[in-house]
Amino acid sequence: MRTIAYPNIYQGYNNGNIYIITESETDGQFNVYQLFDEYNDYATASDIRAAQLSLKNVPDEEIIVAIQGKERNAFLIMNQVDHHEMNSFKLTLDEIL
């Protein structure tokens, strides 16, 4: 499992779930992660990949990651999305300060 150490672009929540948006290694692309909670902390990378078909070619170590400064790990829900798609998702969230 890799650790995401570079700055978070945005943290937000919706329906009790916490999301972290980070810039990916590819310029102009973003990844969206959801922090695990007590209801889904048992999930494996294979479980997440099965639920999210867009992640079928993403390696396990990129699906479940540690976020620096967070107690819980996070899992990838959106991979390599552009600025427009990231902003559309961001609009559905309440900001965490």
Coordinates of N, CA, C and O in Angstrom, one line a residue:
M1 N 0.9 -1.2 0.0 CA 0.0 0.0 0.0 C 0.9 1.2 0.0 O 1.8 1.3 0.8
R2 N 0.6 2.2 -0.8 CA 1.4 3.4 -0.9 C 0.7 4.5 0.0 O -0.4 4.4 0.3
T3 N 1.5 5.4 0.3 CA 1.1 6.6 1.1 C 1.0 7.8 0.3 O 1.9 8.1 -0.5
I4 N -0.1 8.5 0.3 CA -0.3 9.7 -0.4 C 0.2 10.8 0.5 O -0.4 11.1 1.6
A5 N 1.3 11.4 0.2 CA 2.0 12.4 1.0 C 1.9 13.8 0.5 O 2.1 14.8 1.2
Y6 N 1.6 14.0 -0.8 CA 1.5 15.3 -1.4 C 0.2 16.0 -0.9 O -0.7 15.3 -0.5
P7 N 0.1 17.2 -1.0 CA -1.0 18.0 -0.4 C -2.4 17.5 -1.1 O -2.5 17.3 -2.2
N8 N -3.3 17.5 -0.2 CA -4.7 17.2 -0.6 C -5.2 18.5 -1.3 O -4.9 19.6 -0.9
I9 N -5.9 18.3 -2.4 CA -6.6 19.4 -3.1 C -7.8 19.9 -2.3 O -8.1 21.0 -2.1
Y10 N -8.6 18.9 -1.8 CA -9.8 19.2 -1.2 C -10.3 18.0 -0.3 O -10.0 16.9 -0.6
Q11 N -10.9 18.3 0.8 CA -11.5 17.3 1.6 C -13.0 17.7 1.8 O -13.3 18.9 2.0
G12 N -13.9 16.7 1.7 CA -15.3 17.0 1.8 C -16.0 15.8 2.3 O -15.5 14.7 2.4
Y13 N -17.3 16.0 2.7 CA -18.1 14.9 3.1 C -19.5 15.0 2.5 O -19.9 16.0 2.1
N14 N -20.1 13.8 2.4 CA -21.4 13.7 1.9 C -22.0 12.4 2.5 O -21.4 11.3 2.4
N15 N -23.2 12.5 3.1 CA -23.8 11.3 3.7 C -23.0 10.5 4.6 O -22.9 9.3 4.6
G16 N -22.2 11.2 5.4 CA -21.3 10.6 6.4 C -20.0 10.0 5.9 O -19.2 9.5 6.6
N17 N -19.8 10.1 4.6 CA -18.5 9.7 4.0 C -17.6 10.8 3.8 O -18.0 11.9 3.4
I18 N -16.3 10.6 4.0 CA -15.3 11.6 3.8 C -14.5 11.3 2.6 O -14.0 10.2 2.4
Y19 N -14.3 12.3 1.7 CA -13.6 12.2 0.5 C -12.4 13.1 0.4 O -12.4 14.2 0.9
I20 N -11.4 12.6 -0.2 CA -10.1 13.3 -0.4 C -9.9 13.4 -1.9 O -9.8 12.4 -2.6
I21 N -9.7 14.6 -2.4 CA -9.3 14.8 -3.8 C -7.9 15.2 -3.9 O -7.4 16.1 -3.2
T22 N -7.1 14.5 -4.6 CA -5.7 14.7 -4.8 C -5.3 14.9 -6.2 O -6.0 14.3 -7.1
E23 N -4.2 15.6 -6.5 CA -3.7 15.7 -7.8 C -2.9 14.4 -8.1 O -2.2 13.9 -7.2
S24 N -3.1 13.8 -9.3 CA -2.4 12.6 -9.6 C -1.0 13.0 -10.2 O -0.7 14.1 -10.3
E25 N -0.2 11.9 -10.5 CA 1.1 12.2 -11.1 C 1.0 12.7 -12.5 O 2.0 13.3 -13.0
T26 N -0.1 12.6 -13.1 CA -0.4 13.0 -14.5 C -0.9 14.5 -14.4 O -1.9 14.7 -13.7
D27 N -0.2 15.4 -15.0 CA -0.6 16.8 -15.0 C -2.1 17.0 -15.4 O -2.5 16.4 -16.4
G28 N -2.8 17.8 -14.6 CA -4.2 18.1 -14.9 C -5.2 17.0 -14.6 O -6.4 17.1 -14.9
Q29 N -4.7 15.9 -13.9 CA -5.6 14.8 -13.6 C -5.7 14.7 -12.1 O -4.8 15.0 -11.4
F30 N -6.8 14.2 -11.6 CA -7.1 14.1 -10.2 C -7.6 12.7 -9.8 O -8.2 12.0 -10.6
N31 N -7.3 12.3 -8.6 CA -7.9 11.0 -8.0 C -8.8 11.4 -6.8 O -8.5 12.3 -6.1
V32 N -9.8 10.7 -6.7 CA -10.8 10.9 -5.6 C -10.8 9.6 -4.8 O -11.0 8.5 -5.3
Y33 N -10.6 9.8 -3.5 CA -10.5 8.7 -2.5 C -11.6 8.9 -1.5 O -12.0 10.0 -1.2
Q34 N -12.1 7.7 -0.9 CA -13.0 7.8 0.2 C -12.4 7.1 1.3 O -11.8 6.0 1.2
L35 N -12.4 7.7 2.5 CA -11.9 7.1 3.7 C -12.7 5.9 4.1 O -14.0 5.9 4.0
F36 N -12.0 4.8 4.5 CA -12.8 3.7 5.0 C -13.5 4.1 6.3 O -13.0 5.0 7.0
D37 N -14.6 3.4 6.6 CA -15.3 3.6 7.9 C -15.6 2.2 8.4 O -15.2 1.2 7.9
E38 N -16.3 2.1 9.5 CA -16.6 0.9 10.2 C -17.5 -0.1 9.3 O -17.5 -1.3 9.5
Y39 N -18.2 0.5 8.3 CA -19.0 -0.3 7.4 C -18.3 -1.0 6.3 O -18.8 -1.9 5.7
N40 N -17.2 -0.4 5.9 CA -16.5 -0.9 4.7 C -15.0 -1.2 4.9 O -14.3 -1.4 3.9
D41 N -14.5 -1.2 6.1 CA -13.1 -1.4 6.4 C -12.6 -2.8 6.1 O -11.4 -3.0 6.1
Y42 N -13.5 -3.7 5.8 CA -13.1 -5.1 5.5 C -12.8 -5.2 4.0 O -12.3 -6.3 3.6
A43 N -13.1 -4.3 3.2 CA -13.1 -4.4 1.7 C -11.6 -4.6 1.3 O -10.7 -3.9 1.8
T44 N -11.5 -5.4 0.2 CA -10.1 -5.6 -0.4 C -10.1 -4.8 -1.7 O -11.2 -4.3 -2.2
A45 N -8.9 -4.7 -2.3 CA -8.8 -4.0 -3.6 C -9.7 -4.8 -4.6 O -10.3 -4.1 -5.5
S46 N -9.7 -6.1 -4.5 CA -10.6 -6.8 -5.5 C -12.1 -6.5 -5.3 O -12.8 -6.4 -6.3
D47 N -12.5 -6.4 -4.1 CA -13.9 -6.0 -3.8 C -14.2 -4.6 -4.4 O -15.3 -4.4 -5.0
I48 N -13.3 -3.7 -4.2 CA -13.5 -2.3 -4.7 C -13.5 -2.3 -6.2 O -14.3 -1.7 -6.9
R49 N -12.6 -3.0 -6.8 CA -12.5 -3.1 -8.3 C -13.8 -3.8 -8.9 O -14.3 -3.3 -9.9
A50 N -14.3 -4.8 -8.2 CA -15.5 -5.4 -8.7 C -16.7 -4.5 -8.6 O -17.6 -4.5 -9.5
A51 N -16.7 -3.6 -7.6 CA -17.8 -2.6 -7.5 C -17.7 -1.4 -8.4 O -18.7 -0.8 -8.7
Q52 N -16.5 -1.2 -8.8 CA -16.2 0.0 -9.7 C -15.4 -0.4 -10.9 O -14.2 -0.5 -10.9
L53 N -16.2 -0.7 -11.9 CA -15.6 -1.3 -13.1 C -14.5 -0.4 -13.8 O -13.6 -0.9 -14.4
S54 N -14.6 0.9 -13.6 CA -13.6 1.8 -14.2 C -12.2 1.6 -13.6 O -11.2 2.1 -14.1
L55 N -12.1 0.8 -12.5 CA -10.8 0.6 -11.8 C -10.2 -0.8 -12.2 O -9.2 -1.2 -11.6
K56 N -10.8 -1.4 -13.2 CA -10.3 -2.8 -13.4 C -8.9 -3.0 -13.8 O -8.3 -4.0 -13.6
N57 N -8.2 -1.9 -14.4 CA -6.8 -2.0 -14.7 C -5.9 -1.3 -13.8 O -4.7 -1.1 -14.1
V58 N -6.4 -0.8 -12.7 CA -5.6 -0.1 -11.7 C -5.0 -1.1 -10.7 O -5.7 -2.0 -10.2
P59 N -3.7 -1.0 -10.5 CA -3.0 -2.0 -9.5 C -3.6 -1.8 -8.1 O -4.0 -0.8 -7.7
D60 N -3.5 -3.0 -7.4 CA -4.0 -3.0 -6.0 C -3.4 -1.9 -5.1 O -4.1 -1.3 -4.3
E61 N -2.1 -1.6 -5.3 CA -1.5 -0.6 -4.4 C -1.9 0.8 -4.7 O -1.7 1.7 -3.9
E62 N -2.6 1.0 -5.8 CA -3.2 2.3 -6.0 C -4.7 2.4 -5.6 O -5.2 3.5 -5.6
I63 N -5.3 1.3 -5.3 CA -6.7 1.3 -5.0 C -6.9 1.6 -3.5 O -7.7 2.4 -3.1
I64 N -6.1 0.9 -2.6 CA -6.1 1.2 -1.2 C -4.8 1.9 -0.8 O -3.8 1.3 -1.1
V65 N -5.0 3.1 -0.2 CA -3.8 3.9 0.1 C -3.9 4.4 1.5 O -5.0 4.5 2.1
A66 N -2.8 4.8 2.0 CA -2.8 5.6 3.3 C -2.7 7.0 2.9 O -2.0 7.4 2.0
I67 N -3.4 7.8 3.6 CA -3.4 9.3 3.4 C -2.6 9.9 4.6 O -3.0 9.7 5.8
Q68 N -1.5 10.6 4.3 CA -0.7 11.2 5.4 C -1.6 12.0 6.3 O -2.4 12.9 5.8
G69 N -1.5 11.8 7.6 CA -2.3 12.6 8.6 C -3.7 12.1 8.9 O -4.4 12.6 9.7
K70 N -4.1 11.0 8.2 CA -5.4 10.4 8.5 C -5.2 9.0 9.2 O -4.3 8.3 9.0
E71 N -6.1 8.8 10.2 CA -6.0 7.5 10.9 C -6.5 6.3 10.1 O -6.0 5.2 10.3
R72 N -7.4 6.5 9.2 CA -7.9 5.4 8.4 C -7.3 5.4 7.0 O -7.0 6.5 6.5
N73 N -7.2 4.3 6.4 CA -6.8 4.2 5.0 C -8.0 4.7 4.1 O -9.1 4.9 4.6
A74 N -7.7 4.8 2.8 CA -8.7 5.3 1.9 C -8.7 4.4 0.7 O -7.7 3.7 0.4
F75 N -9.8 4.4 -0.1 CA -9.9 3.6 -1.3 C -10.2 4.5 -2.5 O -11.0 5.5 -2.3
L76 N -9.7 4.2 -3.6 CA -9.9 5.0 -4.8 C -11.3 4.8 -5.3 O -11.8 3.7 -5.4
I77 N -12.0 5.9 -5.7 CA -13.3 5.8 -6.3 C -13.3 6.4 -7.7 O -14.2 6.0 -8.5
M78 N -12.5 7.3 -7.9 CA -12.4 7.9 -9.3 C -10.9 8.1 -9.6 O -10.1 8.7 -8.8
N79 N -10.5 7.6 -10.8 CA -9.1 7.6 -11.1 C -8.8 8.4 -12.4 O -9.5 8.3 -13.4
Q80 N -7.8 9.3 -12.3 CA -7.3 10.1 -13.4 C -8.5 10.8 -14.1 O -8.7 10.7 -15.3
V81 N -9.2 11.6 -13.3 CA -10.3 12.4 -13.8 C -9.8 13.8 -14.1 O -8.9 14.3 -13.5
D82 N -10.4 14.4 -15.1 CA -10.0 15.8 -15.5 C -10.6 16.8 -14.5 O -11.4 16.5 -13.6
H83 N -10.2 18.0 -14.7 CA -10.6 19.2 -13.8 C -12.1 19.3 -13.8 O -12.7 19.6 -12.8
H84 N -12.7 19.2 -15.0 CA -14.2 19.4 -15.0 C -14.9 18.3 -14.2 O -15.8 18.6 -13.4
E85 N -14.5 17.1 -14.4 CA -15.1 16.0 -13.7 C -14.9 16.1 -12.2 O -15.8 15.8 -11.3
M86 N -13.7 16.5 -11.8 CA -13.3 16.7 -10.4 C -14.2 17.8 -9.8 O -14.7 17.6 -8.7
N87 N -14.3 18.9 -10.5 CA -15.2 20.0 -10.0 C -16.6 19.6 -9.9 O -17.3 20.0 -8.9
S88 N -17.1 18.8 -10.8 CA -18.5 18.4 -10.7 C -18.7 17.5 -9.5 O -19.7 17.7 -8.8
F89 N -17.8 16.6 -9.2 CA -17.9 15.8 -8.0 C -17.8 16.7 -6.7 O -18.5 16.5 -5.8
K90 N -16.8 17.6 -6.7 CA -16.6 18.5 -5.6 C -17.8 19.3 -5.2 O -18.1 19.5 -4.0
L91 N -18.6 19.6 -6.2 CA -19.8 20.4 -5.9 C -20.9 19.6 -5.1 O -21.7 20.2 -4.5
T92 N -20.8 18.3 -5.1 CA -21.7 17.5 -4.3 C -21.3 17.4 -2.9 O -22.1 16.8 -2.1
L93 N -20.1 17.9 -2.5 CA -19.6 17.7 -1.2 C -19.7 18.9 -0.3 O -19.7 20.1 -0.8
D94 N -19.8 18.7 1.0 CA -19.7 19.8 2.0 C -18.2 19.9 2.4 O -17.6 18.8 2.7
E95 N -17.7 21.0 2.4 CA -16.2 21.2 2.7 C -15.9 20.9 4.2 O -16.7 21.2 5.1
I96 N -14.8 20.2 4.4 CA -14.3 20.0 5.7 C -13.1 21.0 5.9 O -12.2 21.0 5.1
L97 N -13.2 21.9 6.9 CA -12.2 22.9 7.1 C -11.1 22.3 8.0 O -11.2 21.5 8.8

